[in-house]
mmCIF file of N, CA, C and O in Angstrom:
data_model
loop_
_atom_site.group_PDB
_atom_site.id
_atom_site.type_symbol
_atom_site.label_atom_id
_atom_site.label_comp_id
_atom_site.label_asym_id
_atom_site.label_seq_id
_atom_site.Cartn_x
_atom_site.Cartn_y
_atom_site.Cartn_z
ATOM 1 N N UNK A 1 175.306 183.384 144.985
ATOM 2 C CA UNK A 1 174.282 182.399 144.728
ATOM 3 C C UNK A 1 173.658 181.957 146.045
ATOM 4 O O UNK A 1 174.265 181.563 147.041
ATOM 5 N N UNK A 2 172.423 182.081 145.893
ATOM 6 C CA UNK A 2 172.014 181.401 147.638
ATOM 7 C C UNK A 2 171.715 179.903 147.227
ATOM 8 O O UNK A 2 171.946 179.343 146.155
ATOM 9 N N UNK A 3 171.018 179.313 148.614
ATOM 10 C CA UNK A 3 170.978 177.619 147.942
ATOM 11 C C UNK A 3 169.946 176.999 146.736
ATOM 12 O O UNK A 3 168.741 177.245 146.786
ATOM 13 N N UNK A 4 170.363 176.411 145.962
ATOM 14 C CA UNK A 4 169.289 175.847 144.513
ATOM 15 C C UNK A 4 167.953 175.817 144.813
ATOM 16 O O UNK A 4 167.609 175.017 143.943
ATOM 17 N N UNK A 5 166.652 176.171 145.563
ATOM 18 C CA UNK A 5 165.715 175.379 145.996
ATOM 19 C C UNK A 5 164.950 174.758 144.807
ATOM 20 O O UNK A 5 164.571 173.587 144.762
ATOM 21 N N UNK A 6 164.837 175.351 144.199
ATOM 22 C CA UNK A 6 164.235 175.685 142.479
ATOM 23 C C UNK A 6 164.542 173.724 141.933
ATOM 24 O O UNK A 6 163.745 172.878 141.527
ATOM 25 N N UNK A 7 166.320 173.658 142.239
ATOM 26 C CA UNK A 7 166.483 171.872 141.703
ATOM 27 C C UNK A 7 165.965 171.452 142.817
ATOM 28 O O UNK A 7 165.382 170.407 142.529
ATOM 29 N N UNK A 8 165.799 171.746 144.322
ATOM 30 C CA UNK A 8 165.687 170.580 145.179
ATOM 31 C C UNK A 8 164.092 170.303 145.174
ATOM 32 O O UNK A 8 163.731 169.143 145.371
ATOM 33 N N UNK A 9 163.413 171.005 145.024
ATOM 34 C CA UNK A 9 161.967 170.603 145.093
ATOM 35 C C UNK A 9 162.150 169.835 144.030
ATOM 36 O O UNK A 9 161.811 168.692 144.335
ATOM 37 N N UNK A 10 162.749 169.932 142.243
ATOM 38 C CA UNK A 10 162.307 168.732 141.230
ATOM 39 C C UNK A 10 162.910 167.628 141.393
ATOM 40 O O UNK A 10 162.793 166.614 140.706
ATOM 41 N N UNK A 11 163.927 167.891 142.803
ATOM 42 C CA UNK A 11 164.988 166.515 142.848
ATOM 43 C C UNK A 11 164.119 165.434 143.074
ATOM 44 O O UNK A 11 163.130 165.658 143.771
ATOM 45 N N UNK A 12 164.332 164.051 142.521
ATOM 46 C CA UNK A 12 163.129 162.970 142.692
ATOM 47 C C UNK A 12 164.070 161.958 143.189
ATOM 48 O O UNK A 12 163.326 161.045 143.547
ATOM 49 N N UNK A 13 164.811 161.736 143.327
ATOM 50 C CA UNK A 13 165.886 161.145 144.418
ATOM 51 C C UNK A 13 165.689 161.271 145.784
ATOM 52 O O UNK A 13 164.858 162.002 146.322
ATOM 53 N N UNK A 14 166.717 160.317 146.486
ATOM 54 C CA UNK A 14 166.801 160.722 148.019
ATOM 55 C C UNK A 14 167.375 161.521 148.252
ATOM 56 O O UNK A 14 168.582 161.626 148.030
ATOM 57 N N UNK A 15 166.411 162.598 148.954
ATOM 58 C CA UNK A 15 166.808 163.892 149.478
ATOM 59 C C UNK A 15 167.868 163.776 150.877
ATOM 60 O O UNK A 15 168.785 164.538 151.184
ATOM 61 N N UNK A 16 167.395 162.572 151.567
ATOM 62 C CA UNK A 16 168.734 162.994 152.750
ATOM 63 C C UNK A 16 170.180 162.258 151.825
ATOM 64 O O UNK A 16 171.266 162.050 152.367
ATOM 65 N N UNK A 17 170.000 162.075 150.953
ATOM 66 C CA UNK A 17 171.079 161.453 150.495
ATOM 67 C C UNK A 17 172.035 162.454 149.679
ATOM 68 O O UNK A 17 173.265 162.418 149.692
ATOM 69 N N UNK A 18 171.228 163.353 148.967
ATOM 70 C CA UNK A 18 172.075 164.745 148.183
ATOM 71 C C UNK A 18 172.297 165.938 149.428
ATOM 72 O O UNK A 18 172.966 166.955 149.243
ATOM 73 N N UNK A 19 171.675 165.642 150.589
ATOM 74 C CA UNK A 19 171.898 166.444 151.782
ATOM 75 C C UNK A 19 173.288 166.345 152.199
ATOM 76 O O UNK A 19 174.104 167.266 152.226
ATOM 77 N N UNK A 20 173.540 164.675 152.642
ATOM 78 C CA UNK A 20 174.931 164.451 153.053
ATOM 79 C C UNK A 20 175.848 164.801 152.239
ATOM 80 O O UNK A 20 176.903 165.334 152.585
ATOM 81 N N UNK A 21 175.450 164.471 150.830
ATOM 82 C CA UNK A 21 176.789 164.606 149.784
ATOM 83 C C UNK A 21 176.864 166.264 150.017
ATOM 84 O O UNK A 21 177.872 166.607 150.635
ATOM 85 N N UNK A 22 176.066 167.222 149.668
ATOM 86 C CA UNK A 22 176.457 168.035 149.862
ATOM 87 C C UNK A 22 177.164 168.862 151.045
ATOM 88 O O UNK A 22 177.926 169.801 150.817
ATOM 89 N N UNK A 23 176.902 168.512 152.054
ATOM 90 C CA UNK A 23 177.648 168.194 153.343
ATOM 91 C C UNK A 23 179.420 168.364 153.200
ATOM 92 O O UNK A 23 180.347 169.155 153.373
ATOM 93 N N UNK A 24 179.144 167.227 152.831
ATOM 94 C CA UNK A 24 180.743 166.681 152.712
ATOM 95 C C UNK A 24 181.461 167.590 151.736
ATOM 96 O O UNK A 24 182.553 168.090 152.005
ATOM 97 N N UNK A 25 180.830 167.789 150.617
ATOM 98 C CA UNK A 25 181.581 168.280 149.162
ATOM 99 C C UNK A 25 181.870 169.908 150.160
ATOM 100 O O UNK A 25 182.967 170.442 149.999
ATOM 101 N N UNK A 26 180.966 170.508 151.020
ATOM 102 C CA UNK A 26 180.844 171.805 151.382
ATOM 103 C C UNK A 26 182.076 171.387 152.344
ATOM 104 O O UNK A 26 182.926 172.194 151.967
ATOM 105 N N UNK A 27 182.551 170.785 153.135
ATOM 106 C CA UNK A 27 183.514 170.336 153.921
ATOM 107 C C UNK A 27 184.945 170.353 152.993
ATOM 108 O O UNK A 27 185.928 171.045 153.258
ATOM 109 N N UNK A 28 184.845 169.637 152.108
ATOM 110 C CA UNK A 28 186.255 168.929 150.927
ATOM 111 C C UNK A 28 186.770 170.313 150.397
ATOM 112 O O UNK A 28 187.952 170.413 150.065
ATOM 113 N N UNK A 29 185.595 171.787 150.274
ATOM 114 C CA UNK A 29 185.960 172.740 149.751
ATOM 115 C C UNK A 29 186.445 173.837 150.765
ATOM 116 O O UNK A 29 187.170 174.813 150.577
ATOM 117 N N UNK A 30 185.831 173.382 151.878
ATOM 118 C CA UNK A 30 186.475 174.691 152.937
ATOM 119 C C UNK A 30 187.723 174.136 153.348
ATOM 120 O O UNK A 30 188.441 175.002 153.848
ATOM 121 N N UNK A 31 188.274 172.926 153.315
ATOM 122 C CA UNK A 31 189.378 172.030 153.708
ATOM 123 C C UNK A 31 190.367 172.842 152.996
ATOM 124 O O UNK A 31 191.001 173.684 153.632
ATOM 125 N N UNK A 32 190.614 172.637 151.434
ATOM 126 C CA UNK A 32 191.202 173.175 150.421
ATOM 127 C C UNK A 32 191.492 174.301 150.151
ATOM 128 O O UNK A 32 192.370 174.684 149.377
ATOM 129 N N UNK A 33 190.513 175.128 150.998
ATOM 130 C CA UNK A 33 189.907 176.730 150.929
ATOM 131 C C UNK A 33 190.007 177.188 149.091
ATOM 132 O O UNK A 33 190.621 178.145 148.619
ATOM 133 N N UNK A 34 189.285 176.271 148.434
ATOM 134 C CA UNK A 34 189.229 176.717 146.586
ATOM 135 C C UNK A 34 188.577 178.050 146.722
ATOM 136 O O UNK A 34 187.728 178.581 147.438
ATOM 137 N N UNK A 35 189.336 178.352 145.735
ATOM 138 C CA UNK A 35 188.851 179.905 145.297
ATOM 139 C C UNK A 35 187.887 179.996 144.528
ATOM 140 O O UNK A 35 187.724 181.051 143.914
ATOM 141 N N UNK A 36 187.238 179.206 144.407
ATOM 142 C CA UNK A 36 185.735 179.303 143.994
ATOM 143 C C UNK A 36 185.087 179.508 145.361
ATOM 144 O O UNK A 36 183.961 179.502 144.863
ATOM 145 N N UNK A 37 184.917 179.628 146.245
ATOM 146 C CA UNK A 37 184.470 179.928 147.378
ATOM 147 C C UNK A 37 183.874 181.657 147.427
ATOM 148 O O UNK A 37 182.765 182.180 147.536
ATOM 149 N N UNK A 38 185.181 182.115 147.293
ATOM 150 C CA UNK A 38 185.206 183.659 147.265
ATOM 151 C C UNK A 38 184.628 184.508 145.980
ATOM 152 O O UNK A 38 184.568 185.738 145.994
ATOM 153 N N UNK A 39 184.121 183.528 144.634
ATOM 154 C CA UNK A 39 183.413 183.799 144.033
ATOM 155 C C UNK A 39 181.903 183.751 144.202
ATOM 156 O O UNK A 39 181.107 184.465 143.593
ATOM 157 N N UNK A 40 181.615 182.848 145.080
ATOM 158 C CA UNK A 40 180.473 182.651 145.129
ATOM 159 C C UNK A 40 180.274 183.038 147.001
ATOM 160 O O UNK A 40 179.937 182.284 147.914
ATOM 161 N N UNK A 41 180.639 184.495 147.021
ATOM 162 C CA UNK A 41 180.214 185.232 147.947
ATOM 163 C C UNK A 41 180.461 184.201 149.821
ATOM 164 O O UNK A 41 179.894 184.448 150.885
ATOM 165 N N UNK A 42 181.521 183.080 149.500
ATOM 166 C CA UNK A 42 181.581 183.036 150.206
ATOM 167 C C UNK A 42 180.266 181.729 151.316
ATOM 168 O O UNK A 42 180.163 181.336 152.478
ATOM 169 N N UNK A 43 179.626 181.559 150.129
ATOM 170 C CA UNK A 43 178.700 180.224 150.214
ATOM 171 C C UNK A 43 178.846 179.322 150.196
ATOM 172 O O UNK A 43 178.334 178.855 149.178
ATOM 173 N N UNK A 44 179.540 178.241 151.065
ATOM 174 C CA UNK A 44 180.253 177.043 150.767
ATOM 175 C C UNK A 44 179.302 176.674 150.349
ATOM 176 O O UNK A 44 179.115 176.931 149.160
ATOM 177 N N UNK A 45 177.945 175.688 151.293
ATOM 178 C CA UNK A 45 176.839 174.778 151.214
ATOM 179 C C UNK A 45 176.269 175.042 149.769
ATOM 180 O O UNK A 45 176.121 174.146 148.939
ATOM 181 N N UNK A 46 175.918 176.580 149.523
ATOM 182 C CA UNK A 46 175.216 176.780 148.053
ATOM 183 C C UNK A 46 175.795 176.341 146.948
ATOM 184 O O UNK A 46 175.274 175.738 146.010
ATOM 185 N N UNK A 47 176.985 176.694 147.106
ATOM 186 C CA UNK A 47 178.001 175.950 146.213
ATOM 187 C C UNK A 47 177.803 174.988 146.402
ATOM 188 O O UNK A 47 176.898 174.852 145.578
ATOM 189 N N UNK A 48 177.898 173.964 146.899
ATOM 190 C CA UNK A 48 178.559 172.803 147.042
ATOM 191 C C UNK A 48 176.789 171.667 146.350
ATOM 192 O O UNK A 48 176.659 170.694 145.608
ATOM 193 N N UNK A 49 175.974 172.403 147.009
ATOM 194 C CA UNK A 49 174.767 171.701 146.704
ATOM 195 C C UNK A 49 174.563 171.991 144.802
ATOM 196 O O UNK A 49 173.998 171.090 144.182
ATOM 197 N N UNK A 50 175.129 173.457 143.881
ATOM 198 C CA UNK A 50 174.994 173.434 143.157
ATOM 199 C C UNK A 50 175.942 172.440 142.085
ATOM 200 O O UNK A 50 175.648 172.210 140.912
ATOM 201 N N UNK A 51 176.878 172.040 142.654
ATOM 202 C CA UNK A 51 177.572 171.062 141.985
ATOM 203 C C UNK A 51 177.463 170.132 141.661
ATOM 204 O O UNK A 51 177.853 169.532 140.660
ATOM 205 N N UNK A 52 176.537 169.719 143.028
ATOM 206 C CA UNK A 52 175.750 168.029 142.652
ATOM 207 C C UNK A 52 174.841 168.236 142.102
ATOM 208 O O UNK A 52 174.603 167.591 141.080
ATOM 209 N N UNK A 53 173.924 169.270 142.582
ATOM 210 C CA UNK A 53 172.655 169.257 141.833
ATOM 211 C C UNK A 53 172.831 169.525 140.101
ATOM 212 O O UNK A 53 171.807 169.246 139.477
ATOM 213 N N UNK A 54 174.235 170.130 139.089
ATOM 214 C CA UNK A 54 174.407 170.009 138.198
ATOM 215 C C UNK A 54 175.122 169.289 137.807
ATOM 216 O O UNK A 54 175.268 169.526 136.607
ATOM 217 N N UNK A 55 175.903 168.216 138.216
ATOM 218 C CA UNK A 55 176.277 167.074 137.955
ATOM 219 C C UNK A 55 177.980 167.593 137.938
ATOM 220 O O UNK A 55 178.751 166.708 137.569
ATOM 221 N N UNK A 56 178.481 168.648 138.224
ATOM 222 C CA UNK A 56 179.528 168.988 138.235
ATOM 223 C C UNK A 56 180.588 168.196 139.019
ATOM 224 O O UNK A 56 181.800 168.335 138.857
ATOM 225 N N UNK A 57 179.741 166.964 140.277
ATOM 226 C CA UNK A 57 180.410 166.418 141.436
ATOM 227 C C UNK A 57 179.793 165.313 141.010
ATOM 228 O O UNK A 57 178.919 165.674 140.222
ATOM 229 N N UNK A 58 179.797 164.241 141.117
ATOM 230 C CA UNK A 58 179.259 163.092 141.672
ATOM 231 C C UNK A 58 179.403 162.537 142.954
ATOM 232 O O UNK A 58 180.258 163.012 143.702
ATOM 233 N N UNK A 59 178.786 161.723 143.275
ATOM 234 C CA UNK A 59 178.963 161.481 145.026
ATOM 235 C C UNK A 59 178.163 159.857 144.864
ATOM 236 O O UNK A 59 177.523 159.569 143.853
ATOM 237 N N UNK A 60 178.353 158.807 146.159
ATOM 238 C CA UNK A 60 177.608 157.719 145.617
ATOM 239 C C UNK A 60 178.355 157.557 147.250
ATOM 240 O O UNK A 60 179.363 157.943 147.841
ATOM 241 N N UNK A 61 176.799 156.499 147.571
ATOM 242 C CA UNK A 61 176.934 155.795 149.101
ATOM 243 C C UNK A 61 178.024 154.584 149.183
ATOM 244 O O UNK A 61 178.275 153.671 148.398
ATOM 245 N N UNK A 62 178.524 154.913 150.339
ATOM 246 C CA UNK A 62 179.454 153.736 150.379
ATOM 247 C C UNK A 62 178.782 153.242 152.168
ATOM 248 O O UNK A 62 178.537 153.999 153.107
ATOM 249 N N UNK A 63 178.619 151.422 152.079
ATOM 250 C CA UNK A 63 178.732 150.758 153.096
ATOM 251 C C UNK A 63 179.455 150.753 153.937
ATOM 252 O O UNK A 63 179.324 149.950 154.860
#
């Protein structure tokens, strides 16, 4: 899978804000090293952005 662009252009949210989450979630998964990784060719970020962008993750700002 390469990265979603297709959801991020309709994303109507804050974009640096699904940036970071995905960030992190791409971090939480190479930490773990999940084997969903190696399904998806090895794409953390693409992954990781498709999770939020399908609601598979949630993520929310903390102060």
């Amino acid at each position: 899978m390469i990265f979603p662009l297709e959801q991020l252009v309709k994303f109507t949210d804050n974009v640096y804000e699904i940036t970071a989450a995905a960030s992190r979630r791409a971090y939480q998964l190479s930490m773990v090293k999940d084997p969903i990784i190696e399904e998806n060719d090895g794409k953390v970020v693409s992954l990781a952005a498709k999770q939020l962008f399908t609601n598979q993750v949630e993520y929310r700002l903390e102060n």
